[in-house]
Amino acid sequence: MIFSLKILLWYQKNKRNLPWRKTKDPYRIWLSEIILQQTRVAQGLPYYERFIERFPTVRDLANAQENEVLKLWQGLGYYSRARNLHATAKIVVDEYKGEFPKTYKGLLKLKGVGDYTASAIASICFDIPEPVVDGNVYRVLARYYGVDIPINSSKGTRYFKELARKVMNTEQIRDYNQAIMEFGAIQCAPKNPDCTGCPLNDGCLALQQNQIGELPKKINKTKVRNRYFNYLVVVDPKNRTLLQQRKGKGIWQNLWEFPLLESKEDMDVHELERSFNKVLAINETPEIYHFNSENIVHKLSHQHLYTKFWIIKTDTFLKEGVGFNELKDYPVPVLIADFIKTFKI
DNA sequence: AAGGCGGGGGG
DNA sequence: CCCCCAGCCTT
């Protein structure tokens, strides 16, 4: 039996029951694919349910405020996905009469939709024979066909897309694309895959050559940057605080946080007393103490954030202040959300 | 071609 | 602790 039929057969027996497998609605498929970018099914699933509940149609999503979309996305990471999701919903409603493009090329024009996502939507919704190549597919193909070209090189990108196209099942592309991903996620897992019980073990080159642990190959290039964050949690006489929205280029764009003083190295209370007014417009000398004496280390894949929260009690009434009980409405990074959970005035 | 962008779970 | 996840965008 050929590769694609074995994959399809395995899928029939082993596929999980997932909500986006019950529909061909482009809106729902698109939403599920954006959520699942670089995200495990288990983590994305509750977000998908909440998005569908709150935004049953693309028009509902387009009519929302970005803050609400980001709030619903909070905790899922890669927030450009949420911003692009919202922007694309508006474009689909305003410029495409509420209908998603029905071709691979048309889909590719949407913000936040790249080669993988366009292929997924095209094949699942419109039966277009375009192969998906995600992390799972890279792994399955690299192992089964014994390919040691790095998957994150430009040569690898081209090679695996071509290979995927060559071995796909065009008649059942909708099931096949989901099948090979599901196979990679469950049977051909990244670590300690169950090769003994695998229905494709007889033809698997990596298994024959004892290369399961070495494939797929990847060029490692993650460099971690250390940063020191001092969050200034102002408390005024009416128990209000200051919150601001992150703008510009870096992490957490358009999410909210307390006024931030970033430093080259760890700061103590004396340094903070000297420099807090670079960020805050407070005239008197407030009472300042730290919430955590040891840095809270928040680890992103590419940055380690050594963080202190400073409580600043001021006599000044904050005109733009936000009540602590209103913080729950603002989309914030997990780092801030964790602080809010544990901080009691 | 390379770098930036989150957060969580598993081994 | 390291790796990887239904990737995409900018430079």
Coordinates of C-alpha atoms (C1' of nucleotides) in Angstrom, one line a residue:
Chain A
M1 CA 0.0 0.0 0.0
I2 CA 1.3 3.5 -0.8
F3 CA 2.2 6.1 1.8
S4 CA -0.9 8.3 1.5
L5 CA -3.3 5.4 1.8
K6 CA -1.6 4.1 4.9
I7 CA -1.8 7.6 6.4
L8 CA -5.5 7.8 5.5
L9 CA -6.2 4.4 7.0
W10 CA -4.4 5.3 10.2
Y11 CA -6.4 8.5 10.4
Q12 CA -9.8 6.7 10.1
K13 CA -9.0 4.7 13.2
N14 CA -7.1 7.2 15.3
K15 CA -8.4 10.7 14.6
R16 CA -9.5 12.9 17.5
N17 CA -12.9 14.3 17.7
L18 CA -12.3 18.1 17.2
P19 CA -14.9 20.8 16.7
W20 CA -13.3 22.2 13.5
R21 CA -13.6 18.8 11.9
K22 CA -17.3 19.0 11.8
T23 CA -17.5 22.0 9.4
K24 CA -16.3 23.4 6.1
D25 CA -17.2 26.9 7.0
P26 CA -14.2 29.0 5.9
Y27 CA -14.6 31.3 8.9
R28 CA -14.3 28.5 11.4
I29 CA -11.5 26.7 9.6
W30 CA -9.6 30.0 9.2
L31 CA -10.1 30.8 12.9
S32 CA -8.9 27.3 14.0
E33 CA -5.9 27.5 11.8
I34 CA -4.7 30.9 13.1
I35 CA -5.2 29.7 16.7
L36 CA -3.2 26.5 16.0
Q37 CA -0.2 28.2 14.5
Q38 CA 2.7 27.2 16.7
T39 CA 0.2 26.1 19.2
R40 CA -0.8 22.6 20.5
V41 CA -4.4 21.5 20.0
A42 CA -4.8 21.1 23.7
Q43 CA -3.8 24.7 24.3
G44 CA -5.8 26.2 21.4
L45 CA -9.0 24.2 21.8
P46 CA -10.6 26.3 24.7
Y47 CA -9.7 29.5 22.9
Y48 CA -11.4 28.2 19.7
E49 CA -14.6 27.4 21.7
R50 CA -14.6 30.9 23.3
F51 CA -14.0 32.7 20.0
I52 CA -16.9 30.8 18.3
E53 CA -19.2 31.4 21.3
R54 CA -18.4 35.1 21.3
F55 CA -18.0 35.6 17.5
P56 CA -20.2 33.1 15.7
T57 CA -19.6 34.8 12.3
V58 CA -16.9 36.8 10.7
R59 CA -19.2 39.9 10.9
D60 CA -19.3 39.6 14.7
L61 CA -15.6 39.5 14.8
A62 CA -15.2 42.4 12.5
N63 CA -17.6 44.5 14.6
A64 CA -15.6 44.0 17.8
Q65 CA -13.1 46.3 19.4
E66 CA -9.5 45.2 19.1
N67 CA -9.1 45.3 22.9
E68 CA -11.8 42.6 23.2
V69 CA -10.2 40.4 20.6
L70 CA -6.9 40.7 22.4
K71 CA -8.5 40.0 25.7
L72 CA -10.0 36.8 24.4
W73 CA -6.6 35.9 23.0
Q74 CA -4.8 36.7 26.3
G75 CA -2.4 33.9 27.3
L76 CA -2.2 32.3 23.8
G77 CA 0.9 34.3 22.8
Y78 CA 2.1 35.6 19.4
Y79 CA -0.4 38.4 19.6
S80 CA 0.1 39.6 16.1
R81 CA -2.1 36.6 15.2
A82 CA -4.9 38.3 17.1
R83 CA -4.3 41.7 15.6
N84 CA -4.2 40.2 12.1
L85 CA -7.2 38.1 12.8
H86 CA -9.3 41.1 13.6
A87 CA -7.9 43.2 10.7
T88 CA -8.6 40.3 8.3
A89 CA -12.1 39.9 9.5
K90 CA -12.8 43.6 8.8
I91 CA -11.3 43.3 5.3
V92 CA -13.3 40.2 4.5
V93 CA -16.5 42.0 5.6
D94 CA -15.8 45.4 4.1
E95 CA -14.1 44.3 0.9
Y96 CA -15.1 40.7 0.2
K97 CA -18.8 41.0 1.2
G98 CA -18.2 38.7 4.1
E99 CA -16.9 35.8 2.0
F100 CA -13.5 34.3 2.2
P101 CA -11.4 33.9 -1.0
K102 CA -11.9 30.4 -2.5
T103 CA -8.4 30.0 -4.0
Y104 CA -5.0 29.3 -2.5
K105 CA -3.6 32.5 -4.0
G106 CA -6.6 34.6 -2.8
L107 CA -6.3 33.2 0.7
L108 CA -2.5 33.9 0.7
K109 CA -3.3 37.6 0.4
L110 CA -5.0 37.7 3.8
K111 CA -3.0 39.1 6.7
G112 CA -1.6 36.4 8.9
V113 CA -2.2 33.7 6.3
G114 CA 1.0 32.2 4.9
D115 CA 1.7 29.2 2.8
Y116 CA 0.6 26.6 5.4
T117 CA -2.7 28.3 6.4
A118 CA -3.7 29.1 2.8
S119 CA -3.1 25.4 1.9
A120 CA -5.1 24.2 4.9
I121 CA -8.1 26.4 4.2
A122 CA -8.0 25.8 0.4
S123 CA -7.9 22.0 0.9
I124 CA -10.3 21.6 3.8
C125 CA -12.9 24.0 2.7
F126 CA -12.7 23.9 -1.1
D127 CA -11.0 20.5 -1.8
I128 CA -8.1 22.2 -3.6
P129 CA -5.2 19.8 -3.9
E130 CA -2.6 21.9 -2.1
P131 CA -0.4 20.0 0.4
V132 CA 0.0 21.4 4.0
V133 CA 3.5 21.5 5.4
D134 CA 3.5 22.2 9.1
G135 CA 5.9 21.0 11.9
N136 CA 4.2 17.6 11.9
V137 CA 4.5 17.1 8.2
Y138 CA 8.2 18.1 8.2
R139 CA 8.8 15.4 10.9
V140 CA 6.8 12.6 9.2
L141 CA 8.3 13.2 5.8
A142 CA 11.9 13.7 7.0
R143 CA 11.7 10.5 8.9
Y144 CA 9.8 8.3 6.5
Y145 CA 11.8 9.4 3.5
G146 CA 15.1 9.9 5.4
V147 CA 15.6 13.5 4.5
D148 CA 18.3 15.4 6.5
I149 CA 18.0 18.8 4.8
P150 CA 17.3 21.3 7.7
I151 CA 13.6 22.0 7.7
N152 CA 14.1 25.7 8.5
S153 CA 16.5 26.4 5.6
S154 CA 15.1 27.9 2.4
K155 CA 16.2 24.8 0.6
G156 CA 14.4 22.7 3.1
T157 CA 11.2 24.7 2.7
R158 CA 11.2 24.2 -1.0
Y159 CA 12.2 20.5 -0.8
F160 CA 9.6 19.5 1.7
K161 CA 6.8 21.3 -0.1
E162 CA 7.7 19.5 -3.3
L163 CA 8.0 16.2 -1.5
A164 CA 4.7 16.8 0.2
R165 CA 3.0 17.6 -3.1
K166 CA 4.5 14.4 -4.7
V167 CA 3.2 12.0 -2.1
M168 CA -0.2 13.6 -1.2
N169 CA -3.6 12.1 -2.0
T170 CA -5.4 14.5 -4.4
E171 CA -8.7 12.6 -4.3
Q172 CA -9.1 12.9 -0.5
I173 CA -7.0 16.0 0.1
R174 CA -9.3 17.3 2.8
D175 CA -8.8 14.2 4.9
Y176 CA -5.3 13.5 3.8
N177 CA -3.9 16.9 4.9
Q178 CA -5.4 16.6 8.3
A179 CA -4.4 12.9 8.5
I180 CA -0.7 13.5 8.0
M181 CA -0.7 16.2 10.6
E182 CA -2.6 14.1 13.1
F183 CA -0.3 11.2 12.4
G184 CA 2.7 13.4 13.1
A185 CA 1.1 14.8 16.3
I186 CA 0.1 11.4 17.8
Q187 CA 2.0 8.5 16.1
C188 CA 5.2 10.1 14.8
A189 CA 5.7 12.2 17.9
P190 CA 8.8 14.4 18.3
K191 CA 10.1 12.3 21.2
N192 CA 10.0 8.6 21.8
P193 CA 7.6 7.7 19.0
D194 CA 6.0 4.3 19.2
C195 CA 7.7 2.9 16.1
T196 CA 7.0 -0.7 17.0
G197 CA 3.2 -0.1 16.8
C198 CA 3.5 2.2 13.7
P199 CA 1.7 1.0 10.6
L200 CA 4.3 2.7 8.4
N201 CA 7.4 1.2 10.1
D202 CA 8.2 -1.2 7.3
G203 CA 8.9 1.6 4.8
C204 CA 10.4 4.2 7.2
L205 CA 13.9 5.0 6.2
A206 CA 14.8 6.8 9.4
L207 CA 13.8 3.7 11.4
Q208 CA 15.8 1.4 9.2
Q209 CA 18.8 3.7 9.6
N210 CA 18.3 4.3 13.3
Q211 CA 17.8 8.0 12.6
I212 CA 14.5 8.6 14.3
G213 CA 16.1 10.7 17.0
E214 CA 18.2 12.8 14.5
L215 CA 15.4 13.7 12.1
P216 CA 14.0 16.1 11.3
K217 CA 17.2 18.3 11.2
K218 CA 16.9 21.9 12.3
I219 CA 19.3 24.8 12.3
N220 CA 19.3 26.2 15.8
K221 CA 19.4 29.9 16.1
T222 CA 17.5 31.1 19.1
K223 CA 19.5 33.6 21.0
V224 CA 18.1 34.7 24.4
R225 CA 18.3 38.4 25.5
N226 CA 18.2 39.4 29.1
R227 CA 16.1 42.4 30.1
Y228 CA 15.3 44.0 33.4
F229 CA 11.7 45.3 33.8
N230 CA 10.6 47.5 36.7
Y231 CA 6.8 47.8 36.7
L232 CA 5.5 50.8 38.7
V233 CA 2.2 49.9 40.3
V234 CA 0.9 53.2 41.4
V235 CA -1.8 53.3 44.1
D236 CA -3.7 56.5 44.7
P237 CA -6.0 57.4 47.6
K238 CA -9.0 56.0 45.8
N239 CA -7.2 52.7 45.0
R240 CA -6.7 53.4 41.4
T241 CA -3.6 52.7 39.3
L242 CA -2.1 53.6 36.0
L243 CA -2.1 51.3 33.0
Q244 CA -0.7 52.0 29.5
Q245 CA -0.8 50.3 26.1
R246 CA 2.4 49.0 24.6
K247 CA 3.1 50.6 21.2
G248 CA 5.9 50.2 18.7
K249 CA 7.7 47.2 17.5
G250 CA 8.6 44.7 20.2
I251 CA 6.7 42.2 22.4
W252 CA 3.1 42.4 23.4
Q253 CA 2.1 45.1 20.9
N254 CA -1.2 46.7 21.9
L255 CA -1.4 44.9 25.2
W256 CA -1.6 46.8 28.4
E257 CA 0.8 47.0 31.3
F258 CA 1.8 49.2 34.3
P259 CA 4.2 52.1 33.6
L260 CA 7.5 50.4 32.8
L261 CA 11.1 51.4 33.7
E262 CA 13.5 49.2 31.9
S263 CA 17.1 49.1 33.1
K264 CA 20.4 47.6 32.0
E265 CA 20.7 45.7 35.3
D266 CA 18.9 45.0 38.5
M267 CA 17.6 48.1 40.3
D268 CA 17.3 48.7 44.0
V269 CA 14.9 51.0 45.8
H270 CA 17.3 53.9 45.9
E271 CA 17.9 53.9 42.2
L272 CA 14.2 53.6 41.7
E273 CA 13.5 56.6 43.9
R274 CA 15.8 58.7 41.8
S275 CA 14.4 57.7 38.4
F276 CA 10.7 56.8 38.8
N277 CA 9.7 60.3 37.7
K278 CA 11.2 59.7 34.3
V279 CA 8.0 57.6 33.7
L280 CA 5.6 59.0 36.2
A281 CA 4.3 62.6 36.5
I282 CA 4.0 62.6 40.3
N283 CA 5.2 65.7 42.2
E284 CA 5.5 64.6 45.8
T285 CA 7.8 61.9 47.2
P286 CA 5.7 58.8 47.4
E287 CA 6.2 55.7 49.5
I288 CA 7.9 53.1 47.4
Y289 CA 8.4 49.4 48.2
H290 CA 8.8 46.3 46.2
F291 CA 6.2 43.6 45.8
N292 CA 8.7 40.9 45.1
S293 CA 12.3 41.0 46.4
E294 CA 13.5 38.3 44.1
N295 CA 13.1 39.0 40.4
I296 CA 10.3 37.2 38.7
V297 CA 11.8 35.6 35.7
H298 CA 9.4 35.5 32.8
K299 CA 10.8 33.4 29.9
L300 CA 9.8 34.0 26.3
S301 CA 11.4 31.9 23.6
H302 CA 13.8 34.7 22.8
Q303 CA 13.9 36.9 25.9
H304 CA 14.3 36.4 29.6
L305 CA 12.5 39.2 31.6
Y306 CA 13.9 39.8 35.1
T307 CA 11.0 41.6 36.6
K308 CA 10.2 43.6 39.8
F309 CA 6.9 45.1 40.6
W310 CA 7.2 48.3 42.7
I311 CA 4.2 49.5 44.7
I312 CA 4.1 53.3 44.7
K313 CA 1.6 54.9 47.1
T314 CA 0.8 58.4 46.1
D315 CA -1.4 61.2 47.6
T316 CA -2.0 62.5 44.1
F317 CA -5.4 61.6 42.7
L318 CA -4.8 59.9 39.3
K319 CA -7.0 61.5 36.7
E320 CA -6.4 58.8 34.2
G321 CA -6.5 56.1 36.9
V322 CA -8.0 52.7 36.5
G323 CA -9.7 50.9 39.4
F324 CA -8.0 47.6 40.4
N325 CA -11.4 45.9 39.8
E326 CA -11.4 47.1 36.2
L327 CA -8.1 45.6 35.3
K328 CA -9.8 42.4 34.3
D329 CA -11.2 44.1 31.2
Y330 CA -7.8 44.9 29.8
P331 CA -5.7 42.5 27.6
V332 CA -2.4 42.1 29.5
P333 CA 0.6 39.8 29.1
V334 CA 0.6 36.7 31.3
L335 CA 3.4 38.3 33.4
I336 CA 1.0 41.1 34.3
A337 CA -2.0 38.9 34.7
D338 CA -0.1 36.7 37.2
F339 CA 0.8 39.7 39.3
I340 CA -2.8 41.0 39.3
K341 CA -4.0 37.7 40.6
T342 CA -1.7 37.7 43.6
F343 CA -1.6 41.4 44.4
K344 CA -4.0 42.6 47.1
I345 CA -4.0 46.3 48.0
Chain B
dA1 C1' 18.7 34.5 4.8
dA2 C1' 18.0 35.8 9.4
dG3 C1' 15.6 37.6 13.3
dG4 C1' 11.5 38.6 16.1
dC5 C1' 7.4 37.1 18.1
dG6 C1' 4.5 33.8 23.7
dG7 C1' 3.4 30.6 26.4
dG8 C1' 2.7 26.0 27.9
dG9 C1' 3.6 21.0 28.2
dG10 C1' 6.4 16.9 27.9
dG11 C1' 10.6 14.2 28.5
Chain C
dC1 C1' 16.5 22.2 31.6
dC2 C1' 15.6 21.9 26.6
dC3 C1' 12.6 21.1 22.8
dC4 C1' 8.6 21.9 20.1
dC5 C1' 4.0 23.2 19.0
dA6 C1' -1.7 22.7 12.5
dG7 C1' 3.9 29.7 11.2
dC8 C1' 4.0 34.5 9.7
dC9 C1' 6.1 38.9 9.0
dT10 C1' 9.8 42.2 8.6
dT11 C1' 14.4 43.5 7.5

